[in-house]
XYZ file of C-alpha atoms in Angstrom:
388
model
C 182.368 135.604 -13.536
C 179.792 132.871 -12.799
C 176.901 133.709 -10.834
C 175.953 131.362 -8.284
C 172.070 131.242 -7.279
C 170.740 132.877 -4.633
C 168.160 130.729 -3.582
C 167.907 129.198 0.403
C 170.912 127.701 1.681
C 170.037 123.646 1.473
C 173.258 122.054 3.352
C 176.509 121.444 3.185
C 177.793 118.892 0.564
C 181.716 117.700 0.143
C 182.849 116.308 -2.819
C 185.838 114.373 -2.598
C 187.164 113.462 -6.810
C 190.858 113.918 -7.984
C 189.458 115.032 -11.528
C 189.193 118.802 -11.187
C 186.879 119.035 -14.292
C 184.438 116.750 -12.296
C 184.937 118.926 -9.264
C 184.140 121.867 -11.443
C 180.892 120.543 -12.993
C 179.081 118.953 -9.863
C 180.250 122.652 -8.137
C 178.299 124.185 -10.795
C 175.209 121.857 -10.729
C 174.740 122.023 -6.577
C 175.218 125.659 -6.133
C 172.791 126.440 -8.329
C 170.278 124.470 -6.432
C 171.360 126.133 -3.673
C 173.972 124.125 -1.982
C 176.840 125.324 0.289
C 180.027 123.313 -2.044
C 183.388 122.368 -0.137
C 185.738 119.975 -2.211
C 188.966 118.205 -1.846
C 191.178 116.319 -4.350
C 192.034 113.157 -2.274
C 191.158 111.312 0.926
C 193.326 112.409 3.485
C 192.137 116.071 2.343
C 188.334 114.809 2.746
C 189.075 113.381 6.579
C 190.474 116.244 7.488
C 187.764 118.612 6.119
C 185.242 116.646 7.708
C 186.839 116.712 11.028
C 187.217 120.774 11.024
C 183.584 120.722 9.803
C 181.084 118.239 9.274
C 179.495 118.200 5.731
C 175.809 117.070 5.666
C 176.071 114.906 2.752
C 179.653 113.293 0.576
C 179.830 112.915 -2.689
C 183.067 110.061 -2.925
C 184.934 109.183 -5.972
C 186.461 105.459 -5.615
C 189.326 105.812 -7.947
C 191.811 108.336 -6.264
C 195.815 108.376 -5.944
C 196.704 106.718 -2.042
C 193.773 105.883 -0.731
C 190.693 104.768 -2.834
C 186.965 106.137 -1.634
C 185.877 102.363 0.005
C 188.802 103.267 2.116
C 187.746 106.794 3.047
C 184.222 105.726 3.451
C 185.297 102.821 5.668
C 187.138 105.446 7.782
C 184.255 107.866 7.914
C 181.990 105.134 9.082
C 184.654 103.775 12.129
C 184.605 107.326 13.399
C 181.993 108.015 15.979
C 181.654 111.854 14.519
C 181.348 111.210 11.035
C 179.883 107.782 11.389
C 176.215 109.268 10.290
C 177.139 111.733 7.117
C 175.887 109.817 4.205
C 178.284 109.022 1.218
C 177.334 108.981 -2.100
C 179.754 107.117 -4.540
C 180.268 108.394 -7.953
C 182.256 106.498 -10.016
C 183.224 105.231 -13.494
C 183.359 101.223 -11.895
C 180.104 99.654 -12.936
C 180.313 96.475 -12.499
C 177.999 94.816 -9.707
C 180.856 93.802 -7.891
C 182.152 97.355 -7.363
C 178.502 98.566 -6.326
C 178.081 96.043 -3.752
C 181.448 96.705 -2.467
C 180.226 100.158 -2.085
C 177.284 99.629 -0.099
C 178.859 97.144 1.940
C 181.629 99.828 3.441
C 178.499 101.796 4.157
C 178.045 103.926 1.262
C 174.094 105.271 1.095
C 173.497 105.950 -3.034
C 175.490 104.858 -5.989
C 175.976 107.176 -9.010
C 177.209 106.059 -12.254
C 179.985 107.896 -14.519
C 179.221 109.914 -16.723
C 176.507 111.330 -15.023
C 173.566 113.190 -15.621
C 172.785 116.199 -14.238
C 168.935 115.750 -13.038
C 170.194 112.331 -11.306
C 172.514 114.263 -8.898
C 170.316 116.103 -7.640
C 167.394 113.927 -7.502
C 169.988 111.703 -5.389
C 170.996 114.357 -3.276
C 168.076 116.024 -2.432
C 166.522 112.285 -1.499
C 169.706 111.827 1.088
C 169.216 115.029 2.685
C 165.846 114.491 3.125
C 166.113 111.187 5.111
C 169.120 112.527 6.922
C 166.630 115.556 7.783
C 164.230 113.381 8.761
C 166.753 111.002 10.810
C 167.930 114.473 12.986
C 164.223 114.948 13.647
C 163.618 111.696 14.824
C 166.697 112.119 16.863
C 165.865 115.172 18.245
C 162.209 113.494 19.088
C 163.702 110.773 20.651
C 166.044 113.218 23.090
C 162.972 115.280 23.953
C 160.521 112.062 24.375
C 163.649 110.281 26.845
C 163.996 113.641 28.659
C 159.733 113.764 28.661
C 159.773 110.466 30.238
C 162.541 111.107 32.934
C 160.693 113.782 34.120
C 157.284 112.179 33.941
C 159.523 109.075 35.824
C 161.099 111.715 38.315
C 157.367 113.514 39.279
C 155.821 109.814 39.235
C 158.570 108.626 41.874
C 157.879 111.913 43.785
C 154.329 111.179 44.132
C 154.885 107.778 45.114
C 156.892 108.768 47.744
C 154.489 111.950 49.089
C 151.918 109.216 48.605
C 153.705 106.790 50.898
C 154.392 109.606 53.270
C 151.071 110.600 53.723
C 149.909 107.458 53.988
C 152.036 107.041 57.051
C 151.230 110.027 58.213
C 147.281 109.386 58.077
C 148.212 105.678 59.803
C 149.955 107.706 62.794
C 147.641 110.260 62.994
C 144.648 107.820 63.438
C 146.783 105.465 65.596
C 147.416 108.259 67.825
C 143.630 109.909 68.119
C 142.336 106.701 68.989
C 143.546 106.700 72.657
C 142.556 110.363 73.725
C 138.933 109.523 71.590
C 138.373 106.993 73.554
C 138.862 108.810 76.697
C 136.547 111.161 75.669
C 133.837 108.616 75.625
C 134.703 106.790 78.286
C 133.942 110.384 80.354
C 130.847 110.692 78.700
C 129.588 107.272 79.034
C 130.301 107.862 82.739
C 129.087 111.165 82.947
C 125.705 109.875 81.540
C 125.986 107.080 83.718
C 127.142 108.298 87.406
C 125.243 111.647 87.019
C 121.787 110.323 85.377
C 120.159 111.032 88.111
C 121.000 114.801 88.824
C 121.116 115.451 84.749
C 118.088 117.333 82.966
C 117.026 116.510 79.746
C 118.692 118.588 77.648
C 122.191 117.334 79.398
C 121.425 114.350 78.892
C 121.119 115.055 74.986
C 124.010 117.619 75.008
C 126.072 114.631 76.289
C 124.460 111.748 73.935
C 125.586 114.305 71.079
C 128.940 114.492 72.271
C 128.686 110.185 72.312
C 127.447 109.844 68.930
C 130.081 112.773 67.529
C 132.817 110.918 69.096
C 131.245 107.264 67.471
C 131.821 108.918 64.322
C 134.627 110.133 64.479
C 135.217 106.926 66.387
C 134.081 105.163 62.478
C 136.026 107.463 60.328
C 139.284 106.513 62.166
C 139.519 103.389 61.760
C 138.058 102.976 58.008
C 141.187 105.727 57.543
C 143.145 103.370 59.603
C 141.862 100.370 56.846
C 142.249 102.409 53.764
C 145.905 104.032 54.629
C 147.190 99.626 55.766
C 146.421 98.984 52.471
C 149.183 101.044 50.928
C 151.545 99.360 53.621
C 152.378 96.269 52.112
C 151.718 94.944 48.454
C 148.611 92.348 48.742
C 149.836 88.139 49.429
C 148.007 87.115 46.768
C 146.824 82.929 47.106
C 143.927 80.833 45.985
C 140.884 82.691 48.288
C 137.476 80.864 48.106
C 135.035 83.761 47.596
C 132.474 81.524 49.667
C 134.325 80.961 52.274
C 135.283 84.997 51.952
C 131.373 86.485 51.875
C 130.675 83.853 54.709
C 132.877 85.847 56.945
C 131.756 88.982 55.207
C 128.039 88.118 56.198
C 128.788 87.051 60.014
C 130.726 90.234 60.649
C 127.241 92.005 59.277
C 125.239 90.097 61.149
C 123.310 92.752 63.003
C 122.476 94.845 60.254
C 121.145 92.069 58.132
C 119.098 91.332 61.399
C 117.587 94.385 62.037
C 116.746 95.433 57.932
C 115.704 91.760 56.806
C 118.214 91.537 54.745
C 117.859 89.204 51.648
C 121.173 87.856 50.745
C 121.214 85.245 47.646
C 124.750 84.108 45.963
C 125.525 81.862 43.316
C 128.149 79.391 43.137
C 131.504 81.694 44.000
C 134.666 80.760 42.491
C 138.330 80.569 43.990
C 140.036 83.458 42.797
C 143.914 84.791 43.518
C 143.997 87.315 46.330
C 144.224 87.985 49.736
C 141.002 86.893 51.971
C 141.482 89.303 54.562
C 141.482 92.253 52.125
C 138.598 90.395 49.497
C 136.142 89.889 52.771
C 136.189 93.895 53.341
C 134.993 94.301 49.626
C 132.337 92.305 50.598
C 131.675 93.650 53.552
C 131.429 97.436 52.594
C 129.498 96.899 49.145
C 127.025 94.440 51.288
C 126.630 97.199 53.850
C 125.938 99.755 51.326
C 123.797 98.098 49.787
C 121.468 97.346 53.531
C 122.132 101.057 54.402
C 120.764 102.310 50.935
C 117.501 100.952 50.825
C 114.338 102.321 49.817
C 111.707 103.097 52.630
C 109.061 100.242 53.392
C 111.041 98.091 50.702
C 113.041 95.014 52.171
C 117.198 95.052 50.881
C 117.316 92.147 48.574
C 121.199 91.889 47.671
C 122.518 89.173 44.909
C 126.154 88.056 44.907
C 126.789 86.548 41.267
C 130.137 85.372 39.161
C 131.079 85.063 35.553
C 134.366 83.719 34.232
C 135.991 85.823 31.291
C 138.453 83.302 29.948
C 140.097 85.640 27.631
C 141.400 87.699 30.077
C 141.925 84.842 32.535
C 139.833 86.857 35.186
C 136.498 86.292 37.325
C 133.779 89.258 36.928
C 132.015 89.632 39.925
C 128.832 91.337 40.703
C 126.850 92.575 44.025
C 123.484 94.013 42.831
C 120.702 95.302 45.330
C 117.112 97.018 44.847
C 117.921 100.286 46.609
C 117.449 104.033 46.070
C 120.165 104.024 43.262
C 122.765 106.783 41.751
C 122.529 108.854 39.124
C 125.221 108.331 36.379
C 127.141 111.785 37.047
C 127.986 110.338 40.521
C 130.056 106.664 39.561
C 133.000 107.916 39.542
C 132.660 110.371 42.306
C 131.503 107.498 45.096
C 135.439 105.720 44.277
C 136.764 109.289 45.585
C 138.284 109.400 49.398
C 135.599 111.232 51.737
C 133.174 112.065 49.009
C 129.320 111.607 50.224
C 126.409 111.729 48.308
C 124.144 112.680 51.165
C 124.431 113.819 54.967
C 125.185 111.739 57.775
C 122.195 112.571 59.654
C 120.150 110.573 56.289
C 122.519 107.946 55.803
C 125.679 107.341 58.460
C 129.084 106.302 57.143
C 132.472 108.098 56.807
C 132.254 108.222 52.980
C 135.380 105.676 52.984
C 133.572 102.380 51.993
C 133.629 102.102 48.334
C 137.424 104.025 48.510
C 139.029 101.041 50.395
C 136.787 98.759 47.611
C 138.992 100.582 44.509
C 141.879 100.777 46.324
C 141.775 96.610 47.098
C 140.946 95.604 43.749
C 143.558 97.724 41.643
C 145.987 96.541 44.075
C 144.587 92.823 43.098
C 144.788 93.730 39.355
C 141.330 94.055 38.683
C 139.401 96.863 38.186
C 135.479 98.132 39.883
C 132.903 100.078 38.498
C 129.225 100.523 39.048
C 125.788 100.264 37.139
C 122.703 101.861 38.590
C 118.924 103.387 38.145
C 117.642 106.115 40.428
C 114.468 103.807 42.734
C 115.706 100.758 40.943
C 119.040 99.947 42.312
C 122.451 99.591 42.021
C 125.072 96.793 40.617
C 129.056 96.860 42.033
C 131.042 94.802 39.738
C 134.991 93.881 39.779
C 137.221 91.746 38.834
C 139.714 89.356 39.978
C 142.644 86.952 38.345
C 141.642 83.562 38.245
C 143.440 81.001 40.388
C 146.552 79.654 39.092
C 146.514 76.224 37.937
């Protein structure tokens, strides 16, 4: 009795040849490498095996009784099961016609009759391997599309919870304002009916209460100006970024006043974006950069441009001489709410440089910031140029 190897299965090979001799001898040669062996005499006997069980690899003789192998392996290739099982022709045609032929009906490997022994397998093995390694790909593939649905699916989720608070924050605001302003409006009167029957400590219980409330007052509507900006996608259109500061720089006209202010600025270009949205960039950086300042030390701040032609994109900078950041703080100052010191030091709702980031990602550009502790700091960001 012939022993057949026990080493680790490998897969499952059919050979399909009406010579049982050959059927013998490439039985003998596969098992022995370890091979699971079905085999069939004809092509009707091959279909059928394949569609009770499919093989992992087919080893095809052409010249069979009824239907020849190109016809078998045409057949395996129309049927959506079988369509991927590679076929192996081994045949005693070998002229360059009948190859072609073969590889034309979709056949993977040609091997010659007779054949040798370390050739089979050499073939074999390299077929299995790239079917292996076309199941792991496909596998990969199934996990990666399943990956990115989900990632797709948590992404849209956010979006919407996103949108949803951002409504929510608009509302909430929207709705404070009114009873807020009541609240002052009490105060203002109480201070202002009463003066003369209030003591002095009244009078700065209830000037607390006004300057809470003015706060408060502050921080709703920059949350009201941060959460309109997710409302709508920005109109973007040619904005002249002089034109854009100039408005910037009236609406902080006070402030500039009352510090001395220096404000220089280069030629500005016209850039794509909305002007509304671009002059409150300005506007915030500008004022942080007055409100920062160092002690006894006038706020000098310089507006400057650069065109980066490669990427079709202005770089724009707004530097000042004030008390700086230290570098483990850039990317916290872009964060909603985050303050690097109290109120009481420096006022502000911590909202500024938020509604900056949010502006110019929705603009396509991007903002960061350079800066030296008692030297000062530099905003830049950029912006698509105008379209021609």
């Amino acid at each position: 009795m012939r022993k057949i190897s026990t080493k680790k299965y490998k897969g499952d090979i059919l050979i399909v040849d009406d010579t049982p001799d050959n059927l013998r001898v490439l039985t003998y040669l596969l098992e022995k490498e370890g091979y699971r062996v079905r085999k069939t005499l004809n092509g009707n006997m091959a279909l059928t095996a394949c569609e009770a069980s499919l093989p992992d690899l087919i080893l095809l003789d052409i010249l069979m009784p009824e239907m020849d192998g190109y016809e078998v392996c045409q057949r395996l290739k129309a049927s959506e099961k079988t369509k991927n099982v590679p076929v192996i022709f081994i045949s005693a045609l070998n002229s360059t016609q009948d190859k072609v032929k073969a590889f034309k009906v979709g056949g993977a490997d040609y091997i010659s009759k007779p054949f040798q022994a370390e050739e089979v397998i050499a073939r074999v093995r390299h077929q299995l391997t790239i079917q292996q390694q076309h199941r792991q790909l496909l596998e990969q593939n199934t996990q990666l599309q399943k990956l990115n649905e989900t990632i797709t699916r948590y992404n849209e989720e956010i979006a919407k919870s996103n949108a949803e608070l951002e409504q929510f924050a608009y509302m909430a605001s929207h709705d404070l304002q009114s009873p807020l302003q009541v609240a002052l409006g009490y105060a203002d009167m109480l201070l202002w009916k009463y003066e003369n029957n209030l003591n002095e400590e009244m009078k700065r219980y209830i000037g607390e209460i006004i300057k809470a409330g003015k706060r408060m007052q502050q921080l709703i509507q920059d949350l009201l100006a941060y959460s309109r900006l997710g409302a709508h996608p920005p109109q973007l259109q040619a904005a002249d970024c002089k034109i854009v500061l100039a408005e910037a720089l009236t609406n902080l006209g006070e402030e500039i006043f009352a510090s001395g202010a220096i404000i220089t600025y280069s030629d500005l270009p016209i850039v794509m974006g909305e002007p509304t949205q671009l002059m409150l960039v300005f506007q915030n950086l500008i004022s942080n950069a007055i409100k920062f300042r160092r002690p006894e030390v006038t706020p000098q701040v310089k507006i400057s441009a650069e065109l980066k032609s490669e990427n079709r994109e202005w770089l724009i900078a707004v530097s000042d001489n004030g008390i700086g950041i230290e570098s483990k703080h850039f990317e916290r100052i872009f964060e909603v709410f985050q303050r690097l010191h109290p109120h009481t030091v420096y006022p502000g709702t911590g909202l500024g440089t938020s509604i900056c980031k949010k502006i110019i990602e929705r603009h396509g550009g991007k903002i960061w910031v350079e800066s030296e502790v008692g030297v000062g700091t530099t905003f830049y960001f950029t912006l698509p140029c105008r379209e021609e």
